[in-house]
């Protein structure tokens, strides 16, 4: 290992960063830039899933692939900070994943959908929340189609879901909302918020206080 400081380039606010927003808005594009421009500072939280790996995907890199039984066991033991079912498959973020990455000195980034965000907000994890919004519904549709990864059905479903997500984005559940119009402008806002917003120990509370839990 080199002797250079591993802490170099870390934001002073080390709480996990939850990034949400409708499919196709550019979340992945934005946090990949963050990772590229601050190597070693961040780690994307790797989810557990019961779906089969797609060609090229690797266990422990793209997801942790587990059986439904193993997933349900983990959930029964309260090991997930959030979990959801899409179709017949389960997805979840384990508390251990977040703890391990944090212990390595990384700020963990969670790319999760709306129901997952609500679960994290109800959990005892202290995180900060950013919502990425499109400049308009038309632009979102263009990006989703332009990415070329979705069938017509899937585009329709995602646009339908986007309406609900955008309302959630406006509901005050997030510490900041970034409109991803020009990419570099949006990136600049994200970078400034990540590095400037929180301060150190006096960092602000999440916008939505966790509900009291027993
Ligand atoms: N500011 C921008 N201007 C133009 N195109 C953009 C911009 N940001 C992202 N894109 C493009 O929009 C498409 C969707 O972006 P991306 O895959 O990052 O979205 P996402 O929010 O991560 O979606 P998902 O939730 O489905 O993973 C990509 O083709 C990306 O290159």
Coordinates of N, CA and C and ligand atoms in Angstrom, one line a residue:
X1 N 0.8 -1.2 0.0 CA 0.0 0.0 0.0 C 0.9 1.3 0.0
X2 N 0.4 2.3 -0.6 CA 1.2 3.5 -0.7 C 1.0 4.3 0.7
X3 N 1.8 5.3 0.9 CA 1.7 6.0 2.1 C 0.8 7.2 2.0
X4 N 0.2 7.4 0.8 CA -0.6 8.6 0.7 C -1.9 8.4 1.6
X5 N -2.4 9.5 2.0 CA -3.6 9.5 2.9 C -4.8 8.9 2.2
X6 N -5.3 7.8 2.8 CA -6.6 7.3 2.2 C -7.8 8.2 2.4
X7 N -7.6 9.1 3.4 CA -8.7 10.0 3.7 C -8.8 11.1 2.7
X8 N -7.8 11.3 1.9 CA -7.7 12.4 0.9 C -8.9 12.3 0.0
X9 N -9.7 13.4 -0.1 CA -10.8 13.4 -1.0 C -12.1 12.9 -0.5
X10 N -12.1 12.5 0.8 CA -13.4 12.1 1.4 C -14.2 13.3 1.9
X11 N -15.5 13.3 1.7 CA -16.3 14.4 2.2 C -16.3 14.4 3.7
X12 N -16.5 15.5 4.4 CA -16.4 15.5 5.8 C -17.7 14.8 6.4
X13 N -18.7 14.9 5.7 CA -19.9 14.2 6.1 C -19.9 12.7 5.6
X14 N -19.7 11.8 6.5 CA -19.5 10.4 6.0 C -20.7 9.6 6.0
X15 N -21.9 10.2 6.2 CA -23.1 9.4 6.2 C -23.3 8.8 4.8
X16 N -23.9 7.6 4.8 CA -24.3 7.1 3.5 C -25.2 8.1 2.7
X17 N -25.0 8.1 1.4 CA -25.8 9.0 0.5 C -26.8 8.1 -0.3
X18 N -28.0 8.5 -0.1 CA -29.1 7.8 -0.8 C -29.4 8.6 -2.1
X19 N -29.3 8.0 -3.2 CA -29.6 8.8 -4.5 C -30.8 8.1 -5.1
X20 N -31.9 8.9 -5.4 CA -33.1 8.4 -5.9 C -33.6 9.3 -7.1
X21 N -34.5 8.8 -7.8 CA -35.1 9.5 -8.9 C -35.6 8.5 -9.9
X22 N -36.4 9.0 -10.9 CA -37.0 8.1 -11.8 C -36.0 7.4 -12.7
X23 N -36.4 6.2 -13.2 CA -35.5 5.5 -14.1 C -35.2 6.3 -15.3
X24 N -33.9 6.3 -15.6 CA -33.5 7.0 -16.9 C -33.1 8.5 -16.6
X25 N -33.3 9.0 -15.4 CA -33.0 10.4 -15.1 C -31.5 10.7 -15.1
X26 N -30.7 9.7 -14.9 CA -29.2 9.9 -14.9 C -28.5 9.7 -13.6
X27 N -29.2 9.0 -12.7 CA -28.5 8.7 -11.4 C -27.2 8.0 -11.6
X28 N -27.2 6.9 -12.3 CA -26.0 6.1 -12.5 C -24.9 7.0 -13.2
X29 N -25.3 7.7 -14.2 CA -24.3 8.6 -14.9 C -23.7 9.5 -13.9
X30 N -24.5 10.1 -13.0 CA -24.0 11.1 -12.0 C -23.1 10.5 -11.0
X31 N -23.5 9.3 -10.4 CA -22.6 8.8 -9.3 C -21.4 8.1 -9.9
X32 N -21.5 7.6 -11.1 CA -20.2 7.1 -11.7 C -19.2 8.2 -11.9
X33 N -19.7 9.4 -12.3 CA -18.7 10.5 -12.4 C -18.1 10.9 -11.0
X34 N -19.0 10.8 -10.0 CA -18.5 11.1 -8.6 C -17.4 10.1 -8.2
X35 N -17.6 8.8 -8.6 CA -16.6 7.8 -8.2 C -15.3 8.0 -9.0
X36 N -15.5 8.3 -10.3 CA -14.3 8.5 -11.2 C -13.5 9.7 -10.7
X37 N -14.2 10.8 -10.3 CA -13.4 12.0 -10.0 C -12.9 12.0 -8.5
X38 N -13.4 11.1 -7.7 CA -12.9 11.0 -6.3 C -12.5 9.5 -6.1
X39 N -11.5 9.0 -6.7 CA -11.2 7.5 -6.6 C -11.0 7.2 -5.1
X40 N -11.6 6.1 -4.7 CA -11.3 5.6 -3.4 C -12.2 6.2 -2.3
X41 N -13.0 7.2 -2.6 CA -13.8 7.9 -1.6 C -15.2 7.3 -1.4
X42 N -15.7 6.7 -2.4 CA -17.1 6.2 -2.4 C -17.1 4.7 -2.7
X43 N -18.2 4.1 -2.3 CA -18.5 2.7 -2.7 C -20.0 2.6 -2.9
X44 N -20.3 1.9 -4.0 CA -21.7 1.7 -4.3 C -22.2 0.5 -3.5
X45 N -23.3 0.7 -2.8 CA -23.8 -0.5 -2.0 C -24.2 -1.6 -3.0
X46 N -23.8 -2.8 -2.7 CA -24.1 -3.9 -3.5 C -25.3 -4.6 -2.9
X47 N -26.4 -4.8 -3.7 CA -27.6 -5.4 -3.2 C -27.6 -6.9 -3.2
X48 N -28.4 -7.5 -2.4 CA -28.7 -8.9 -2.6 C -29.9 -9.1 -3.5
X49 N -29.9 -10.1 -4.3 CA -31.0 -10.4 -5.2 C -31.2 -11.9 -5.3
X50 N -32.5 -12.2 -5.6 CA -32.8 -13.6 -5.8 C -32.9 -13.9 -7.3
X51 N -32.7 -12.8 -8.1 CA -32.8 -13.1 -9.6 C -31.4 -13.7 -10.0
X52 N -31.5 -14.4 -11.2 CA -30.3 -15.1 -11.7 C -29.3 -14.0 -12.3
X53 N -28.0 -14.2 -12.2 CA -27.1 -13.3 -12.8 C -27.3 -13.2 -14.3
X54 N -27.2 -12.0 -14.9 CA -27.2 -11.9 -16.3 C -25.8 -12.2 -16.8
X55 N -25.7 -12.5 -18.1 CA -24.4 -12.7 -18.7 C -23.4 -11.5 -18.4
X56 N -22.3 -11.9 -17.9 CA -21.3 -10.8 -17.6 C -21.3 -10.3 -16.1
X57 N -22.5 -10.6 -15.4 CA -22.6 -10.1 -14.1 C -21.8 -11.0 -13.1
X58 N -21.3 -10.4 -12.1 CA -20.4 -11.2 -11.1 C -21.0 -11.1 -9.7
X59 N -21.0 -12.2 -9.0 CA -21.4 -12.2 -7.6 C -20.5 -11.4 -6.8
X60 N -21.0 -10.5 -6.0 CA -20.2 -9.7 -5.1 C -19.7 -8.4 -5.8
X61 N -20.0 -8.3 -7.1 CA -19.7 -7.1 -7.8 C -21.0 -6.4 -8.2
X62 N -21.8 -7.1 -9.0 CA -23.1 -6.5 -9.4 C -24.1 -6.6 -8.3
X63 N -24.2 -7.8 -7.8 CA -25.1 -8.2 -6.7 C -24.5 -9.3 -5.9
X64 N -25.1 -9.6 -4.8 CA -24.9 -10.8 -4.1 C -26.1 -11.7 -4.5
X65 N -25.8 -12.8 -5.2 CA -26.9 -13.6 -5.6 C -27.2 -14.7 -4.6
X66 N -28.5 -14.7 -4.1 CA -28.9 -15.7 -3.1 C -30.2 -16.4 -3.5
X67 N -30.4 -17.5 -2.8 CA -31.7 -18.2 -3.1 C -32.8 -17.4 -2.3
X68 N -34.0 -17.8 -2.7 CA -35.2 -17.1 -2.0 C -35.2 -17.5 -0.5
X69 N -34.8 -18.7 -0.3 CA -34.7 -19.2 1.2 C -33.7 -18.3 1.9
X70 N -32.6 -18.2 1.4 CA -31.5 -17.4 2.1 C -32.0 -16.0 2.2
X71 N -32.6 -15.4 1.2 CA -33.1 -14.1 1.3 C -34.1 -13.9 2.4
X72 N -35.0 -14.8 2.5 CA -36.1 -14.8 3.5 C -35.5 -14.9 4.9
X73 N -34.5 -15.8 5.0 CA -33.8 -15.9 6.3 C -33.2 -14.6 6.8
X74 N -32.5 -14.0 5.8 CA -31.8 -12.7 6.1 C -32.9 -11.7 6.5
X75 N -34.0 -11.7 5.8 CA -35.0 -10.7 6.1 C -35.6 -10.9 7.5
X76 N -35.9 -12.2 7.8 CA -36.5 -12.6 9.1 C -35.5 -12.2 10.2
X77 N -34.2 -12.2 9.9 CA -33.3 -11.8 11.0 C -33.0 -10.3 11.0
X78 N -33.8 -9.6 10.2 CA -33.7 -8.1 10.2 C -32.3 -7.6 9.7
X79 N -31.8 -8.3 8.7 CA -30.5 -8.0 8.2 C -30.5 -7.0 7.1
X80 N -31.7 -6.6 6.6 CA -31.8 -5.6 5.5 C -32.2 -4.3 6.0
X81 N -31.6 -3.3 5.4 CA -32.1 -1.9 5.8 C -33.3 -1.6 4.9
X82 N -33.3 -2.2 3.7 CA -34.5 -2.0 2.9 C -34.5 -3.2 1.9
X83 N -35.8 -3.6 1.6 CA -35.9 -4.7 0.6 C -37.2 -4.5 -0.1
X84 N -37.3 -5.1 -1.3 CA -38.4 -5.0 -2.2 C -38.6 -6.2 -3.1
X85 N -39.8 -6.3 -3.6 CA -40.0 -7.4 -4.5 C -40.4 -6.8 -5.8
X86 N -39.8 -7.2 -6.9 CA -40.2 -6.8 -8.3 C -40.4 -8.1 -9.0
X87 N -41.7 -8.2 -9.5 CA -42.0 -9.5 -10.1 C -41.9 -10.6 -9.1
X88 N -41.2 -11.6 -9.5 CA -41.1 -12.8 -8.5 C -39.7 -12.7 -7.8
X89 N -39.0 -11.6 -8.0 CA -37.7 -11.6 -7.4 C -37.6 -10.6 -6.2
X90 N -36.7 -10.9 -5.3 CA -36.5 -10.0 -4.2 C -35.1 -9.3 -4.3
X91 N -35.1 -8.1 -3.8 CA -33.9 -7.2 -3.8 C -33.8 -6.6 -2.4
X92 N -32.6 -6.4 -1.9 CA -32.4 -5.8 -0.6 C -31.0 -5.3 -0.4
X93 N -30.9 -4.3 0.5 CA -29.6 -3.8 0.9 C -29.3 -4.3 2.3
X94 N -28.3 -5.0 2.5 CA -28.0 -5.5 3.8 C -27.3 -4.5 4.6
X95 N -27.6 -4.5 5.9 CA -26.9 -3.6 6.9 C -25.4 -3.9 6.9
X96 N -25.1 -5.2 6.7 CA -23.6 -5.6 6.7 C -22.9 -5.0 5.6
X97 N -23.5 -4.9 4.4 CA -22.8 -4.3 3.3 C -22.4 -2.9 3.6
X98 N -23.4 -2.1 4.1 CA -23.1 -0.7 4.4 C -22.0 -0.6 5.5
X99 N -22.1 -1.5 6.5 CA -21.2 -1.4 7.6 C -19.7 -1.7 7.1
X100 N -19.6 -2.8 6.2 CA -18.3 -3.2 5.7 C -17.7 -2.0 4.9
X101 N -18.5 -1.5 4.0 CA -17.9 -0.4 3.2 C -17.5 0.8 4.0
X102 N -18.4 1.1 5.0 CA -18.1 2.3 5.9 C -16.8 2.0 6.6
X103 N -16.6 0.7 7.1 CA -15.4 0.4 7.8 C -14.1 0.5 7.0
X104 N -14.3 0.3 5.7 CA -13.1 0.5 4.8 C -12.9 2.0 4.5
X105 N -13.6 2.9 5.1 CA -13.4 4.3 5.0 C -14.1 4.9 3.8
X106 N -15.0 4.2 3.2 CA -15.7 4.7 2.1 C -17.1 5.3 2.5
X107 N -17.5 6.3 1.7 CA -18.8 6.8 1.9 C -19.7 6.0 1.0
X108 N -20.7 5.3 1.5 CA -21.5 4.4 0.8 C -22.6 5.1 0.0
X109 N -22.8 4.8 -1.2 CA -23.9 5.4 -2.0 C -24.9 4.3 -2.3
X110 N -26.2 4.6 -2.0 CA -27.3 3.7 -2.2 C -28.1 4.2 -3.4
X111 N -28.3 3.4 -4.4 CA -29.1 3.8 -5.6 C -30.4 2.9 -5.4
X112 N -31.4 3.5 -4.8 CA -32.6 2.7 -4.5 C -33.9 3.4 -4.9
X113 N -34.9 2.6 -5.1 CA -36.2 3.2 -5.5 C -37.0 3.7 -4.3
X114 N -38.1 4.3 -4.6 CA -38.9 5.1 -3.6 C -39.2 4.3 -2.4
X115 N -39.7 3.1 -2.5 CA -40.1 2.3 -1.3 C -38.9 2.0 -0.5
X116 N -37.8 1.8 -1.1 CA -36.5 1.6 -0.4 C -36.1 2.8 0.4
X117 N -36.3 4.0 -0.3 CA -35.9 5.2 0.4 C -36.7 5.4 1.7
X118 N -38.0 5.1 1.6 CA -38.9 5.3 2.8 C -38.4 4.3 3.9
X119 N -38.0 3.1 3.5 CA -37.6 2.2 4.5 C -36.3 2.6 5.2
X120 N -35.4 3.2 4.4 CA -34.1 3.7 5.0 C -34.5 4.8 6.0
X121 N -35.4 5.7 5.5 CA -35.8 6.8 6.4 C -36.4 6.4 7.7
X122 N -37.1 5.2 7.7 CA -37.7 4.7 8.9 C -36.7 3.9 9.8
X123 N -35.5 3.6 9.2 CA -34.5 2.8 9.9 C -33.7 3.6 10.8
X124 N -32.7 3.0 11.5 CA -31.9 3.8 12.4 C -30.6 4.2 11.7
X125 N -30.5 4.0 10.3 CA -29.4 4.5 9.6 C -29.5 6.0 9.3
X126 N -28.5 6.7 9.7 CA -28.5 8.2 9.4 C -27.9 8.4 8.1
X127 N -28.7 8.8 7.1 CA -28.2 9.0 5.8 C -28.5 10.4 5.3
X128 N -28.0 10.8 4.1 CA -28.5 12.0 3.5 C -29.0 11.6 2.1
X129 N -30.0 12.4 1.7 CA -30.9 12.0 0.6 C -30.8 13.1 -0.5
X130 N -30.6 12.6 -1.7 CA -30.6 13.4 -2.9 C -31.5 12.8 -4.0
X131 N -32.4 13.7 -4.5 CA -33.3 13.3 -5.5 C -32.9 13.9 -6.8
X132 N -32.8 13.1 -7.9 CA -32.4 13.6 -9.2 C -33.7 13.7 -10.1
X133 N -34.0 14.9 -10.5 CA -35.2 15.1 -11.3 C -34.8 15.4 -12.8
X134 N -35.7 15.1 -13.7 CA -35.5 15.4 -15.1 C -35.9 16.9 -15.3
X135 N -35.4 17.6 -16.3 CA -35.9 18.9 -16.6 C -37.3 18.9 -17.0
X136 N -37.8 17.8 -17.7 CA -39.2 17.7 -18.0 C -39.5 16.2 -18.3
X137 N -40.8 15.9 -18.2 CA -41.1 14.5 -18.5 C -40.7 14.0 -19.9
X138 N -40.7 15.0 -20.9 CA -40.4 14.7 -22.3 C -38.9 14.3 -22.3
X139 N -38.1 15.0 -21.6 CA -36.6 14.7 -21.6 C -36.4 13.3 -21.0
X140 N -37.1 13.0 -19.9 CA -36.9 11.7 -19.3 C -37.3 10.6 -20.3
X141 N -38.4 10.8 -21.0 CA -38.8 9.8 -22.0 C -37.7 9.6 -23.0
X142 N -37.2 10.7 -23.5 CA -36.1 10.7 -24.5 C -34.9 9.9 -24.0
X143 N -34.5 10.2 -22.8 CA -33.3 9.5 -22.3 C -33.5 8.0 -22.1
X144 N -34.7 7.7 -21.6 CA -35.0 6.3 -21.4 C -35.0 5.5 -22.7
X145 N -35.6 6.2 -23.7 CA -35.6 5.5 -25.0 C -34.2 5.5 -25.6
X146 N -33.5 6.6 -25.4 CA -32.1 6.8 -26.0 C -31.2 5.8 -25.4
X147 N -31.4 5.4 -24.2 CA -30.5 4.4 -23.6 C -30.5 3.1 -24.3
X148 N -31.7 2.8 -24.9 CA -31.8 1.6 -25.7 C -31.8 0.3 -24.9
X149 N -32.1 0.4 -23.6 CA -32.0 -0.9 -22.8 C -33.4 -1.4 -22.5
X150 N -34.5 -0.7 -22.9 CA -35.8 -1.1 -22.4 C -36.7 -1.4 -23.6
X151 N -37.6 -2.3 -23.4 CA -38.7 -2.6 -24.3 C -39.7 -1.5 -24.2
X152 N -40.6 -1.4 -25.2 CA -41.7 -0.4 -25.2 C -42.5 -0.6 -23.9
X153 N -42.8 -1.8 -23.5 CA -43.6 -2.0 -22.3 C -42.9 -1.5 -21.1
X154 N -41.6 -1.8 -21.0 CA -40.8 -1.4 -19.9 C -40.7 0.2 -19.8
X155 N -40.5 0.8 -21.0 CA -40.5 2.3 -21.1 C -41.8 2.8 -20.5
X156 N -42.9 2.3 -20.9 CA -44.2 2.8 -20.4 C -44.3 2.6 -18.9
X157 N -44.0 1.4 -18.4 CA -44.0 1.2 -17.0 C -43.2 2.2 -16.2
X158 N -42.0 2.4 -16.7 CA -41.1 3.3 -16.0 C -41.6 4.7 -16.0
X159 N -42.2 5.1 -17.1 CA -42.7 6.5 -17.2 C -43.9 6.7 -16.3
X160 N -44.7 5.6 -16.2 CA -45.8 5.6 -15.2 C -45.3 5.8 -13.8
X161 N -44.4 4.9 -13.5 CA -43.8 5.0 -12.1 C -43.1 6.3 -11.9
X162 N -42.5 6.9 -12.9 CA -41.8 8.2 -12.8 C -42.7 9.3 -12.2
X163 N -44.0 9.2 -12.6 CA -44.9 10.3 -12.1 C -45.0 10.2 -10.6
X164 N -45.1 9.0 -10.1 CA -45.2 8.8 -8.6 C -43.9 9.2 -8.0
X165 N -42.8 8.8 -8.6 CA -41.5 9.1 -8.0 C -41.3 10.7 -8.0
X166 N -41.7 11.3 -9.0 CA -41.5 12.8 -9.1 C -42.3 13.5 -8.0
X167 N -43.5 13.0 -7.7 CA -44.3 13.6 -6.6 C -43.5 13.4 -5.3
X168 N -43.0 12.2 -5.1 CA -42.2 11.9 -3.9 C -41.0 12.8 -3.8
X169 N -40.4 13.0 -4.9 CA -39.2 13.9 -5.0 C -39.6 15.4 -4.5
X170 N -40.8 15.7 -4.8 CA -41.2 17.1 -4.4 C -41.8 17.2 -3.0
X171 N -41.9 16.0 -2.3 CA -42.6 15.9 -1.1 C -41.8 16.4 0.2
X172 N -40.6 16.8 0.0 CA -39.8 17.2 1.1 C -39.0 16.1 1.8
X173 N -39.0 14.9 1.2 CA -38.4 13.8 1.8 C -36.8 13.8 1.5
X174 N -36.4 14.7 0.7 CA -35.0 14.7 0.3 C -34.3 16.0 0.9
X175 N -33.0 15.9 1.1 CA -32.2 17.0 1.6 C -32.0 18.0 0.4
X176 N -31.8 17.4 -0.8 CA -31.7 18.3 -2.0 C -32.2 17.6 -3.2
X177 N -32.6 18.4 -4.1 CA -33.1 18.0 -5.4 C -32.2 18.6 -6.5
X178 N -31.7 17.7 -7.4 CA -30.9 18.2 -8.5 C -31.6 17.9 -9.8
X179 N -31.7 19.0 -10.6 CA -32.3 18.8 -11.9 C -31.2 18.5 -12.9
X180 N -31.3 17.3 -13.5 CA -30.2 16.8 -14.4 C -30.6 17.3 -15.8
X181 N -30.2 18.6 -16.1 CA -30.4 19.1 -17.4 C -29.1 19.0 -18.2
X182 N -28.2 20.0 -18.0 CA -26.9 19.8 -18.5 C -26.1 19.0 -17.5
X183 N -25.4 17.9 -18.0 CA -24.8 17.0 -17.1 C -23.7 17.6 -16.2
X184 N -22.8 18.4 -16.8 CA -21.8 19.0 -16.0 C -22.3 19.9 -14.9
X185 N -23.4 20.6 -15.2 CA -24.0 21.5 -14.2 C -24.6 20.7 -13.1
X186 N -25.3 19.6 -13.5 CA -25.9 18.8 -12.4 C -24.8 18.1 -11.6
X187 N -23.7 17.7 -12.3 CA -22.7 17.0 -11.5 C -22.0 18.0 -10.6
X188 N -21.8 19.3 -11.0 CA -21.3 20.3 -10.1 C -22.1 20.5 -8.9
X189 N -23.4 20.5 -9.0 CA -24.3 20.6 -7.9 C -24.2 19.4 -6.9
X190 N -24.1 18.2 -7.5 CA -24.0 17.0 -6.7 C -22.7 17.1 -5.9
X191 N -21.6 17.4 -6.6 CA -20.3 17.4 -6.0 C -20.2 18.4 -4.9
X192 N -20.8 19.6 -5.1 CA -20.8 20.6 -4.1 C -21.6 20.2 -2.9
X193 N -22.8 19.6 -3.2 CA -23.6 19.1 -2.1 C -22.9 18.0 -1.2
X194 N -22.3 17.1 -2.0 CA -21.7 16.0 -1.3 C -20.5 16.5 -0.4
X195 N -19.7 17.4 -1.0 CA -18.6 17.9 -0.3 C -18.8 19.1 0.6
X196 N -19.9 19.8 0.4 CA -20.1 21.1 1.1 C -21.2 21.1 2.1
X197 N -22.2 20.3 1.8 CA -23.5 20.5 2.5 C -23.4 20.2 4.0
X198 N -22.8 19.0 4.3 CA -23.0 18.5 5.6 C -22.1 19.0 6.7
X199 N -21.0 19.6 6.4 CA -20.0 19.9 7.4 C -19.5 18.6 8.1
X200 N -18.9 18.7 9.3 CA -18.5 17.5 9.9 C -19.5 17.0 10.9
X201 N -19.0 17.1 12.2 CA -19.9 16.5 13.2 C -21.2 17.2 13.4
X202 N -21.3 18.5 12.9 CA -22.5 19.2 13.1 C -23.5 19.0 11.9
X203 N -23.2 17.9 11.2 CA -24.0 17.7 10.0 C -25.5 17.7 10.3
X204 N -26.3 18.1 9.3 CA -27.7 18.2 9.6 C -28.4 16.9 9.6
X205 N -29.5 16.8 10.2 CA -30.3 15.6 10.3 C -30.9 15.3 8.9
X206 N -31.3 14.1 8.7 CA -32.0 13.8 7.4 C -33.3 14.6 7.4
X207 N -33.7 15.0 6.2 CA -34.9 15.8 6.0 C -36.1 15.2 6.7
X208 N -36.2 13.9 6.6 CA -37.3 13.3 7.2 C -36.8 12.5 8.5
X209 N -37.3 12.9 9.6 CA -36.8 12.3 10.8 C -37.3 10.8 10.9
X210 N -36.4 9.9 11.3 CA -36.9 8.5 11.3 C -38.0 8.4 12.4
X211 N -39.0 7.6 12.0 CA -40.1 7.4 13.0 C -39.5 6.7 14.2
X212 N -40.1 7.0 15.4 CA -39.5 6.3 16.5 C -39.8 4.8 16.4
X213 N -38.7 4.0 16.7 CA -38.9 2.6 16.6 C -38.5 2.0 18.0
X214 N -39.1 0.8 18.3 CA -38.9 0.3 19.6 C -37.4 -0.2 19.8
Ligands
LIG1 N1 -27.6 15.4 -18.3 C1 -27.8 14.5 -19.3 N2 -27.9 14.9 -20.5 C2 -28.2 14.0 -21.5 N3 -28.2 12.7 -21.4 C3 -28.1 12.2 -20.1 C4 -27.8 13.1 -19.0 N4 -27.7 12.3 -17.9 C5 -27.8 11.1 -18.3 N5 -28.0 11.0 -19.6 C6 -28.3 9.8 -20.4 O1 -29.6 9.3 -20.0 C7 -29.7 7.9 -20.0 C8 -30.1 7.4 -18.6 O2 -29.1 7.6 -17.6 P1 -28.8 6.6 -16.4 O3 -28.7 5.2 -17.0 O4 -27.6 7.1 -15.7 O5 -30.1 6.7 -15.6 P2 -30.6 6.1 -14.2 O6 -31.3 7.1 -13.5 O7 -29.4 5.5 -13.5 O8 -31.6 4.9 -14.6 P3 -32.0 3.5 -13.9 O9 -32.6 3.9 -12.6 O10 -32.9 2.9 -14.8 O11 -30.7 2.7 -13.7 C9 -28.3 7.4 -20.4 O12 -28.3 7.0 -21.7 C10 -27.4 8.6 -20.1 O13 -26.2 8.6 -20.9

